[in-house]
XYZ file of C-alpha atoms in Angstrom:
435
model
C -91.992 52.625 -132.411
C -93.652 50.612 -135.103
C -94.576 52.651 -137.777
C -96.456 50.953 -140.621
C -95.929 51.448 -144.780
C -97.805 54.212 -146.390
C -100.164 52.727 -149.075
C -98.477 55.482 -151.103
C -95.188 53.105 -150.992
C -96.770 49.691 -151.879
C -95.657 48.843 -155.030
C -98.688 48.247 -157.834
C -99.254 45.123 -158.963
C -99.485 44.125 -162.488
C -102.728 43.719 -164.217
C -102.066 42.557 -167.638
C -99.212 40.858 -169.309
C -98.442 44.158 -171.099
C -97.569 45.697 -167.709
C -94.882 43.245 -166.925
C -92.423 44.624 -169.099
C -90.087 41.295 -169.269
C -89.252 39.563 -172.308
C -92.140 36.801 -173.275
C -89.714 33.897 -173.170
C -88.160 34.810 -169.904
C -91.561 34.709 -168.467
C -93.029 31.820 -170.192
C -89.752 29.868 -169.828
C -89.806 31.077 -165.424
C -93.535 29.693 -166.016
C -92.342 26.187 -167.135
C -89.789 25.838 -164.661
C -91.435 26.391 -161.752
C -94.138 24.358 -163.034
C -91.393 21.802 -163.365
C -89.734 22.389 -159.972
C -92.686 23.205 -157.821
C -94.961 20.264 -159.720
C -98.186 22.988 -159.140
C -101.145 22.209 -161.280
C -103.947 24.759 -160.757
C -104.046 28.623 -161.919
C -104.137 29.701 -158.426
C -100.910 27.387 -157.296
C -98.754 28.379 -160.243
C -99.634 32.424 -159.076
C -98.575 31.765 -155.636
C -95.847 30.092 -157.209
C -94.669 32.789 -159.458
C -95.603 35.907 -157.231
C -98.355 37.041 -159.848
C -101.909 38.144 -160.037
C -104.485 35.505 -161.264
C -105.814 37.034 -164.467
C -101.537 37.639 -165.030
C -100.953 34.054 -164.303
C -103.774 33.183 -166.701
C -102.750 35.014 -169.509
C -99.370 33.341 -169.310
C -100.894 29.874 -169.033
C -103.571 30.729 -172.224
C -100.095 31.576 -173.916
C -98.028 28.302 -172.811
C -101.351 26.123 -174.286
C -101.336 27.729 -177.347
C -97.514 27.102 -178.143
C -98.465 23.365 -176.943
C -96.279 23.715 -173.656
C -98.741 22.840 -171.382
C -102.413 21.120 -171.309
C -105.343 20.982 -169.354
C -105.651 17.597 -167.262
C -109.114 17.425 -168.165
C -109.992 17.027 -164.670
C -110.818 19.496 -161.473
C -109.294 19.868 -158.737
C -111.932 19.373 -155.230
C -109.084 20.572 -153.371
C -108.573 24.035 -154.984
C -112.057 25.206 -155.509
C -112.844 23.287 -158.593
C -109.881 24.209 -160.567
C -108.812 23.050 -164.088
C -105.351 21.409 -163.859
C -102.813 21.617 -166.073
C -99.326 19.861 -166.325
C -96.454 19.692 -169.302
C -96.873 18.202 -172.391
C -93.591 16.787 -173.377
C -92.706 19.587 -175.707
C -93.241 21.367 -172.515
C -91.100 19.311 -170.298
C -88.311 19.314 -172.688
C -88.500 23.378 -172.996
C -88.577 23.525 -169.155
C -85.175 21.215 -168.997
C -83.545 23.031 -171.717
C -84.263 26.566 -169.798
C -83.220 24.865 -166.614
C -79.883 24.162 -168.188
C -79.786 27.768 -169.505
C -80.269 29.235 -165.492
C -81.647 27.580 -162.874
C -83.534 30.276 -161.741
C -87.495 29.655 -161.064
C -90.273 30.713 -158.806
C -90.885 34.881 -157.913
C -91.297 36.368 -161.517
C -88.603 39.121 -161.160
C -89.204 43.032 -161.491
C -87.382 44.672 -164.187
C -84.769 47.069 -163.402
C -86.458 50.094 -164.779
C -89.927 49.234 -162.185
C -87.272 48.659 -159.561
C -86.438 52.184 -159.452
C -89.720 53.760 -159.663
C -90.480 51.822 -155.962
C -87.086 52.749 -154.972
C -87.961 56.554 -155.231
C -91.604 56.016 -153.384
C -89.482 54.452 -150.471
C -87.061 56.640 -150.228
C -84.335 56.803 -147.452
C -83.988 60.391 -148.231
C -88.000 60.724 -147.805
C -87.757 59.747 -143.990
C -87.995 62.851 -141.416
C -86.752 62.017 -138.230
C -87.422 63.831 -134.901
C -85.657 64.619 -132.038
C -88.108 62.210 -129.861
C -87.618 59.307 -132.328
C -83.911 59.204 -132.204
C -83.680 59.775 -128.312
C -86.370 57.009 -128.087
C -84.262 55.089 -130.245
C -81.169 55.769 -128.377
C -82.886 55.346 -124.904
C -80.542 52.788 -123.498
C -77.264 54.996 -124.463
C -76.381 58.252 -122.233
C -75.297 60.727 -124.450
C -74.400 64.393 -124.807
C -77.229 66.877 -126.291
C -75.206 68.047 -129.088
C -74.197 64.853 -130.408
C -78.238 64.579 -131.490
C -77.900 67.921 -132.294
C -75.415 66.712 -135.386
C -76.852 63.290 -135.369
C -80.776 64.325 -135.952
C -80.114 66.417 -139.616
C -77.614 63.916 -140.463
C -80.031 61.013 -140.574
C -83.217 63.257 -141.893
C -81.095 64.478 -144.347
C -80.271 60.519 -145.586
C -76.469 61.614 -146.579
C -73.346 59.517 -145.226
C -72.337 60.041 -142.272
C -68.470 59.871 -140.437
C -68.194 58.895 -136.830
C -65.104 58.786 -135.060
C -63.121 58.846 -131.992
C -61.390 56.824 -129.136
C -62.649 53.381 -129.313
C -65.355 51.750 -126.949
C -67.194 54.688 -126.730
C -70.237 53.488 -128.386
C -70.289 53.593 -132.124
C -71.203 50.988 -133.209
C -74.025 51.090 -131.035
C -74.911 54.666 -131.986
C -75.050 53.629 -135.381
C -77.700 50.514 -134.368
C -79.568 53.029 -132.489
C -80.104 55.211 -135.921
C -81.077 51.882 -137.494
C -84.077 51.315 -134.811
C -84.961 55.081 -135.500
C -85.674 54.494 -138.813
C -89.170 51.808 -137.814
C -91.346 52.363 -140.876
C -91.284 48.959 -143.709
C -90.032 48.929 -147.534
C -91.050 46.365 -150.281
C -87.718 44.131 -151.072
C -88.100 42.689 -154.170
C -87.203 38.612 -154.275
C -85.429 39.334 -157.417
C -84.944 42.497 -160.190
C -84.562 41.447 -164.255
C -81.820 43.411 -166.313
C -80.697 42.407 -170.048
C -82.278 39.126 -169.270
C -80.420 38.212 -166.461
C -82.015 37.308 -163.188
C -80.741 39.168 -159.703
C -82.013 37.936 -156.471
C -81.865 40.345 -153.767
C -84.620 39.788 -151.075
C -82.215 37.905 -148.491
C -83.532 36.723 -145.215
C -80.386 36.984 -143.477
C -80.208 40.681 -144.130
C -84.025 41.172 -145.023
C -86.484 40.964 -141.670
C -89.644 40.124 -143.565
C -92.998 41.466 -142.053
C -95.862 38.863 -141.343
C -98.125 39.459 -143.620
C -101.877 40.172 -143.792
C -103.906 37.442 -145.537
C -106.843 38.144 -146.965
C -110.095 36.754 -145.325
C -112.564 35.583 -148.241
C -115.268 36.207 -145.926
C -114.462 39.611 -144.799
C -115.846 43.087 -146.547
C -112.860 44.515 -146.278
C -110.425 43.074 -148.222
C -106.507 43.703 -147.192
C -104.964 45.923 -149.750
C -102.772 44.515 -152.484
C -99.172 45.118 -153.243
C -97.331 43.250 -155.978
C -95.841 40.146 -154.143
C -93.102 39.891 -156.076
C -91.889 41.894 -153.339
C -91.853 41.300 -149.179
C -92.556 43.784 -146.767
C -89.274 43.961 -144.493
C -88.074 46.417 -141.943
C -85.701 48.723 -143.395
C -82.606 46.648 -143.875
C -79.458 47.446 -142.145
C -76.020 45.697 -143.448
C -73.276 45.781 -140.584
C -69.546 44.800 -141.947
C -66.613 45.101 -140.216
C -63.031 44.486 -140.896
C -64.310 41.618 -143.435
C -65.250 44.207 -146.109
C -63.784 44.065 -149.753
C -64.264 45.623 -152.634
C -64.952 42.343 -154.181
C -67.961 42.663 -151.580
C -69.668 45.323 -153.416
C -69.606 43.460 -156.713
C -72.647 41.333 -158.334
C -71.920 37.420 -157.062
C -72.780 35.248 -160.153
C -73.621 31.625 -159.541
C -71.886 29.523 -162.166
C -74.001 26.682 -161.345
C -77.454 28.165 -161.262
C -76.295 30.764 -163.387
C -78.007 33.786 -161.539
C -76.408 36.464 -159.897
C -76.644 37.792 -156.177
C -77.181 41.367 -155.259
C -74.207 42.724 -153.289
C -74.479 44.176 -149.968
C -75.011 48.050 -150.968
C -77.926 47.367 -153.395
C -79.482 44.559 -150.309
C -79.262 47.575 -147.835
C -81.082 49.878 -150.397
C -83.904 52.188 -148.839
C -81.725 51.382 -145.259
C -78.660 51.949 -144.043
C -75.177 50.231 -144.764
C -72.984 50.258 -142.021
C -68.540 50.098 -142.405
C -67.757 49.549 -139.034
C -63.910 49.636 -137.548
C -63.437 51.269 -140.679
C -59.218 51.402 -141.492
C -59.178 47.731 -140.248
C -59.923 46.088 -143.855
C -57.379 44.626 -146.029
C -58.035 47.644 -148.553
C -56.582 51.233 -147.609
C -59.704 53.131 -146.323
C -59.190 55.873 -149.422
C -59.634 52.853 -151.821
C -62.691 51.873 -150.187
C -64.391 55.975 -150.099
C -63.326 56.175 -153.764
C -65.830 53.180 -154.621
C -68.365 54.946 -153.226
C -67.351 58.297 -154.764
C -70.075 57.928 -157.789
C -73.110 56.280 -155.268
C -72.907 59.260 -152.377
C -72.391 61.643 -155.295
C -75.053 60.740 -157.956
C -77.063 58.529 -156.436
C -76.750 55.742 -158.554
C -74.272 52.277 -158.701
C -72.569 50.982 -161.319
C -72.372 46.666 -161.073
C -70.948 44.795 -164.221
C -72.034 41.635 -165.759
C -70.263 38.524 -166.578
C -70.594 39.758 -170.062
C -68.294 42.809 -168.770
C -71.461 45.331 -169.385
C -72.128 47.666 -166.927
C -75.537 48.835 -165.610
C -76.563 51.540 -163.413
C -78.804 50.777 -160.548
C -80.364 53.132 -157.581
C -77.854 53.820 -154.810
C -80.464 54.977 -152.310
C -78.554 54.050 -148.842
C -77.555 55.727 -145.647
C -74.095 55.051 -145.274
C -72.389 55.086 -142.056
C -68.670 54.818 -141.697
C -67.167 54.813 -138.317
C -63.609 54.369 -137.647
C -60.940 54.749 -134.251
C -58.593 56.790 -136.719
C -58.483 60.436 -136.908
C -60.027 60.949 -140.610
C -56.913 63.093 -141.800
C -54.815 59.916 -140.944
C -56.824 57.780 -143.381
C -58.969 60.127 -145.860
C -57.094 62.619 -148.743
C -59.323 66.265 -148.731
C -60.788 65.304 -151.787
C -62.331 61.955 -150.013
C -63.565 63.746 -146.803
C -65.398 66.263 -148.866
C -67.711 63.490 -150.596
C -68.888 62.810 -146.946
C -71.720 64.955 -146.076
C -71.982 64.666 -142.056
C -68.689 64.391 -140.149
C -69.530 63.691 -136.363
C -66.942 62.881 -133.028
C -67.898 60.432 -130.832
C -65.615 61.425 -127.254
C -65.690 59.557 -124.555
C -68.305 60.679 -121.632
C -67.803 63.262 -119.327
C -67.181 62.228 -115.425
C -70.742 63.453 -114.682
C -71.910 61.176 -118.133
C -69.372 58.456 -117.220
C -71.105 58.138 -113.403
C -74.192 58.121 -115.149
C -73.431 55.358 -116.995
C -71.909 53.201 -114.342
C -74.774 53.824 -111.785
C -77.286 52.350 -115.153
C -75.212 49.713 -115.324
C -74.490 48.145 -112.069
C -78.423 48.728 -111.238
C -79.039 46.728 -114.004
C -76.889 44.333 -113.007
C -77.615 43.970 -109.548
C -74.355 45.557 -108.465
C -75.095 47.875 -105.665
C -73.224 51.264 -105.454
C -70.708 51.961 -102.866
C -69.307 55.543 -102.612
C -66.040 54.923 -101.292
C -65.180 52.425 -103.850
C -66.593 55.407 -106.401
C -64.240 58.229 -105.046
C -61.506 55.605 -105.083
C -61.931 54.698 -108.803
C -62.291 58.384 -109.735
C -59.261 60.103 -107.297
C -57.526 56.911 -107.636
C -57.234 55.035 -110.946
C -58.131 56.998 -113.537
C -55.427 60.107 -112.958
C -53.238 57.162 -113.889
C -54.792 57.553 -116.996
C -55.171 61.149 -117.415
C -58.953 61.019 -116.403
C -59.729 59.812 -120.096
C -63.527 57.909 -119.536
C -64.825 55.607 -122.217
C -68.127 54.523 -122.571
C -67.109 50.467 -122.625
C -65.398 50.736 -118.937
C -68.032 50.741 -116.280
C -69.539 48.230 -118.730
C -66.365 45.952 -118.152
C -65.164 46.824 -114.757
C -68.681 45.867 -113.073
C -68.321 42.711 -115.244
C -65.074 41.929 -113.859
C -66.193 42.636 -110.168
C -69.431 40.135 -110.961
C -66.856 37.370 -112.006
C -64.729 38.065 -108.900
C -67.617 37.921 -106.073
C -69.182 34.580 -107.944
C -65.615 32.543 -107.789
C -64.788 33.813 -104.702
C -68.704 32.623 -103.157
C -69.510 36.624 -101.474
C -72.823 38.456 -102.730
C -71.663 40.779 -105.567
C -70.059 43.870 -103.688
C -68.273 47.091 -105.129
C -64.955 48.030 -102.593
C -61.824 49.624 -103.703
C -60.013 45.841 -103.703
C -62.298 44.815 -106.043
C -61.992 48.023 -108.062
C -58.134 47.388 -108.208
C -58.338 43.769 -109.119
C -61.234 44.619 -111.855
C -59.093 47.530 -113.256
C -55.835 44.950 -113.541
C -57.811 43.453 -116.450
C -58.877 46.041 -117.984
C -55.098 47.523 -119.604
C -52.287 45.697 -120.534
C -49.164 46.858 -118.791
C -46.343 48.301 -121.539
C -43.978 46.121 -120.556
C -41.271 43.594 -122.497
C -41.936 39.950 -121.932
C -38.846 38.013 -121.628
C -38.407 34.943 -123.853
């Protein structure tokens, strides 16, 4: 599934200075920098530079020259279609090092805050409607019981947080990945949002998958359609943690040195889903980490703070999936479970599911089937562990049985030997080691 983004989400792109709503010198100052940095010349350059329209990028230019900041060369450029070039005067190079001292920040004008949100409602995590073909396409490689999609379908369509848990190595962590490729349609990231005159960069290619985008053919009648490139079109971004997660995580990251700050990891995921895997293994107690997000499940909205200490409140618009191995009256006061909407149970397979599984598995790994190995592993081995199946064993026991027949030189085989020696590794015997 690869759906595309609905012209209906693109976000509009400026056409006048008035429409920028950023303060003058921020702009002008972002101008001169990049300018600086970048040491582009033409109109066209310093656009693609700065992420803004032409006739934009003009007016800011007209406005630089008239404060004496910058000057026509005097000259065109052959290269760039005849283009006037302009560089710093040295009023204009001494403004640019003085802002450079102030923040280091240049390039992508940023959005302000206020725009930010307006594109964060027209993308919408809450706007997606997922079916039950999407999610079982999505979830093609897992075998699964009916009635968890029953659960899992309105859960996701609804865009609320969701709970999994159960016994571990049943699959979900790769239930929640599955959800993620569900999602398939695009969202605008922008490469940086403006509040109180500070700078926040958020697009980030390690969490961000940008889409290739369409360039515009000067020879063509049909032009592409234009979105304001102060954003990139990405997939909708999924943030995994794991037993890594802090609160300190979920704070703005301020750069002393370039003096800009970083989004954290719940406003990177907006419009996508945020995922707090092994949840209960962090250094924080699990309730400490639900009561942060008490105020963005409830209201919508997160607070982040400033170096300043002033607080801000920016769009919380993220599906947020915990999953955890602990039963979530072990970790979780009443109050805490409440705040989260969808609370789902991942068990381990049933036999039929778990021979399902293990037949997928060994086919796909070459491993052909015996039957009398089968009835051995099922009337065998696991009554020793009161029949309990988990999604992660044939997985690992076919694995094991791989590893056996390649050291010991014999095409890969299944027999109830191998089964044994395969199962050995699998649990670790309760026993006391002697020192």
């Amino acid at each position: 599934m690869n759906m595309q983004t609905s012209p209906v989400m693109e976000p509009p792109s400026p056409r006048s200075m008035a429409e920028m709503q950023l303060p003058m010198v921020m702009m002008r100052d972002i101008l001169l920098k990049t300018i600086f940095r970048k040491n582009v010349d033409t109109v066209s350059e310093i656009a693609t530079a700065i992420c803004l329209p032409l006739q934009v990028t003009q007016e800011l230019v007209d406005i630089a020259r008239d404060q004496r900041l910058l000057e026509a060369t005097g000259t065109l450029n052959a290269n760039n279609g005849n283009e006037m070039g302009y560089q710093l005067t040295d009023a204009g190079k001494a403004r640019a090092l003085d802002a450079l001292a102030q923040s280091e920040y240049f390039g992508a004008m940023p959005v302000p805050l206020d725009v930010y949100r307006e594109q964060v409602k027209r993308q919408s995590i809450r706007n997606i409607q997922i079916t039950r073909d999407q999610l079982t396409r999505a979830m093609g490689h897992l075998i699964l019981p009916d009635s968890l999609l029953d659960h899992l379908g309105p859960a996701v369509s609804a865009g609320r947080s969701i709970l999994m848990y159960g016994p571990p190595g049943n699959g979900k962590s790769s239930i929640s990945n599955g959800v993620r490729d569900a999602l398939g349609d695009r969202v605008y990231v922008p490469r940086a949002i403006e509040y109180s005159g500070q700078v926040i960069t958020v697009y980030d290619p390690i969490v961000h998958s940008a889409v290739e985008e369409i360039r515009d053919d000067p020879n063509s009648l049909r032009r592409a359609r234009r979105f304001d490139t102060r954003y990139v079109c990405c997939e909708r971004p999924t943030v995994v943690t794991g037993g890594e997660l802090s609160l300190k995580m979920l704070d703005l990251v301020y750069n002393p040195t370039a003096r800009t700050y970083q989004a954290p990891l719940q406003l990177k995921s907006t419009g996508g889903i945020f995922i707090v895997d092994d949840l209960g293994r962090q250094e924080e107690p699990p309730q400490a980490l639900i009561n942060r997000w008490i105020v963005p499940l409830e209201e919508g909205k997160d607070i982040l703070g400033l170096q300043s200490g002033e607080k801000f409140e920016v769009p919380f618009d993220t599906l947020v999936i915990f999953s955890t191995n602990f039963h979530p009256n072990e970790i979780f006061d009443k109050a805490a479970l409440r705040r989260i909407f969808f609370k789902i149970k991942i068990d381990g397979p049933s036999q039929e599911n778990f021979l399902k599984i293990f037949a997928l598995v060994a086919r796909k790994k070459g491993m052909p089937l015996d039957e009398a190995s089968l009835v051995y592993l099922l009337k065998t081995k696991y009554p020793t562990i009161d029949n309990i199946y988990a999604n992660y064993q044939p997985v690992f026991l076919i694995d094991q049985m791989i590893a056996i027949c390649e050291f010991e030189g014999i095409p890969y085989q299944m027999t109830p030997d191998l089964i044994d020696r395969a199962w050995a590794n699998m649990f670790v015997k309760d026993e006391k080691i002697v020192k």
